[in-house]
Amino acid sequence: MLFTTATFAFLFLPIALIGYYLLGARSQGLTALWLFLASLFFYGYWLPEFTLLLLLSIGGNFACGWAIARAAGKAKPPQKTVAGKAWLVAGIVFNLGLLGYFKYANFFVDNLNAVFGTGWDLAKVILPIGISFYSFTQIAYLVDVWRGLVHEHQPIRYGLFVSFFPQLVAGPVLHHSQMMPQFAQASVYRFDAGNFCGGLVIFGIGLFKKIVLADGIAPYADAVFVPADGGALPTTTEAWVGALAYTAQLYFDFSAYSDMAIGLSWMFNIRIPYNFNSPYKALSITDFWRRWHMTLSTFLRDYLYVPLGGNRRGKVRRYVNLGLTMVLGGLWHGAGWTFVLWGALHGGYLMVNHAFRASTQRLGIAERLGGSRTFALASWTLTFLCVVIAWVFFRAETLDDAVRIVSAMFGLRPAAAPMGTHPLLWNAGLPLDFAIGWIAGLTAMAVLLPNSNAIGERALALFRDGIRLRQLAGGAALAVCAMLVVLNSTRDAVSAFIYFNF
């Protein structure tokens, strides 16, 4: 079910909220069960059979967590027994096995056929929405049970932690400490007008970003990438329009989902972590990854980069660990060589970034550079350019398609059309001046305006005591949300969020 549809906004969400707060006055256990069942219905609305897979994953991981905790006993700190480690390994293999089959089986077989000239045929495996997110969330849970940091004894509360519908299908990647303790608080189950209105405002901002901004710029990206995927060679101008349009589309699409997930959670008095913090304001690739998909970055750091050795085993090993972590992060996004190369590019960017920063510190010029506006502008420009180039590989269907577009961007291939003509945009009925205006406007918004995290926190503070303001803002946000959903319903097709594919 999509957040942008009338079914969600006018039926599912009101029923889920009413049931949640009516039951909340009577029983926390029943309320948690209601929200768990509502989340399962939300997930199964698309393909009900994958709800069984989600339940299998939740049940299997809960059982493994229970077995790990039981093997550890009641000792303080918990005993890391052989049996506990065996259950941990079994749980990780279970999660990676499900993820590997549903996400990578076709990719693996296709590459074996290409290398060995075989003709193995594997029926097309459909990727269950959200499997990457709920698998990583539960791997982190099992590792922390093994470390003695957590154990959830109530299966319904654990199931709700994994399946909570605002974040289930596209993140954030949750940590148990960010969610589980909240379900034990009585205040979570009581209606809070300030939280509800604040959530409604942020949800409305997210709706606007998705329906108006991300979906509005999408045709300009598609006008270049779709023909290029079919073998067409764009002009240099078209290649830059396509790359920059997709850069804006992905930003506002993912930002929209992150905002709506935050807003919906606030309506239920739940706080989930921020996952998006104006990444196009970053002055370095390191800063970019502190702002883009923040919970995935944290997961990769804590559960992959650090266990690999992090920066504790010398400079060379540190750079190897950085590169390997980013390559695996790219592969997490999708089963394709374009995603692998996208991750490798960012791994290379991070290596150069760390090496440059170490050099400036060694030469004693880091502080002087940090105070220079010219250096800051140059840093932003280079960072943004690197991100745009990498997004081409993220969007393209094949490596050849990506290379075709990047080559056109830098004029490395013969002109695709006479000077001053733009056939790909013309064929799509999209004027160049509109494309430039859209791209310039959206880039300025991403770089210059305050992000929704700050707006949301400010709104919560104002709504906490300002009853009149809360009523006005809540009513306006409700009207805007309804208008945007109705507008979206009139379209020929409703577009899903890009991160649903991962």
Phi, psi and omega in degrees: 000136181264141178298337188269003184264158177294326179301317179289308189289324187257347180238294187300306186298312178300318180295317180298317181292315181298313178298321181298312184279331174294315179287330181300333179285347185247313188207124177294322180297314179294325179294317177298320178296317179301313182290326176296314179294321177297320179294320177296319178296316178304314182291318185280355182299328181283297177226100186304329183296334180284348172296325177297321178295317178299315179296321176299316179297315180297312181296317180297318181287324177296318179296318178295318178298319178297318181293321178297314180295321180295320179294329180287335179075196184259010181295151177236114357288162182301146179283129177270084186277165177298318179297318179297319179293323178297318178292324176298312179299318179299318180294318179294317178298321178301312181294313181292330177295313177298314181296317182297318181292307188286333184258330190239357184300311180297318179299316181296312181294318180299321180287325174298317178299319181292322183284316188257359179068024180275171181236035179298136183238115178250126179306144182303120181269124180278132181281117177292131180300134173084358186297326178296321183287311184286337175290314180294321178301318184280331173298316178299320179298313182297318179298319181286331171296317178299324180281354180080020184269341186196156164197128180260121184268346184256114185298324181293317180293324176294315179300322179291321176304318182281321192257001183315116198297330180299331184246000192296316192266343180212028173087179011289164173284111189275150171252142185306322184292342180274345186235308190305315181299332182293325182291346179269356183267128181297328183295337180297331186266006178251137183298133178235111185297324179296313178297319182296312181293321176299318178296322180295320179297312181292322176299319179296320177298317179297318177302316180297316179300317183286305189287321184265311188275301183296312180290336179288323181273344185304318181301330181287325175289315181297325182299336179260313186289321182296310175297323179296323176296335178269003177110353181290148179253114180286160171288169179301316179297315180296321180298317178291321177299313180297315182295315181288325178295318179292324177302317178287318181301311182296320179301307185284334176291311181288322176298321179298312180298317180299317178297315183293323177297317177298311183299315179297320179297318178299325178299333178261014181064024179252136175254120173252157186291149173294144184236001188207123186219070177047060185296336180280002170270356186297143178258003177201164178293324176301315178295323178303315183282350169279347186246333183263129179043060190300322182287328175292319177301317179295318179298312181298324178292311188283328188247002177225300183298311181294313177299332177288346180125345177055230178253022186269354187238034176097165186294316183298313180296326179298314181292322176298316179297320177299311181297315181296318179299317182287325176297315178293326175295322176295316180294329175301324182291331182186151181272082180192154181292336177296321179289324177298314180292323175301314178296320180296320177301313180292327174298316177296318177303315182295322178299312180297318180300311180294320180294319179295317180296320178296322180294316180295325177291321180293325180275353178076025181246004184299316183293321180294318178295322181297335180265005184264126178291324179297317179295321179297318179295317178296321180295316179297315182299313181294318179298313181297318179298316179298319180295317181298314180299317180295324180297334178299317178290327178295324185270326186294152180286322181225167177297320179300319179296318180295315179297323179299317182287315180297320177299318178294323179302322184253016175063033183270001177231159179304151181304135183278342182202162178305150181307131177089356178254149182223078189297325182293316177293321181296318180297330179273358180072031184243115180289144183297320183296325175295319180299314180297318179297315178302310184297314180298316181295315182290322177296318178298319178298317182293329186266326190258331186276154174294149182275165184294337177300312180293320179298317181295315180296322177295319179297317179301317180296319181289322184282344184300321181240342183275087185297314182296314179298321179298318180294316181294311182293319180296317179294318179295316181296320179297318180294317180296316179300315181297318180297317181293320179294317178297316177302315181296327181290341181277352181284158180297323180215145178262124184276139176279164176289144183300321184286356171296337182284352188248000000 
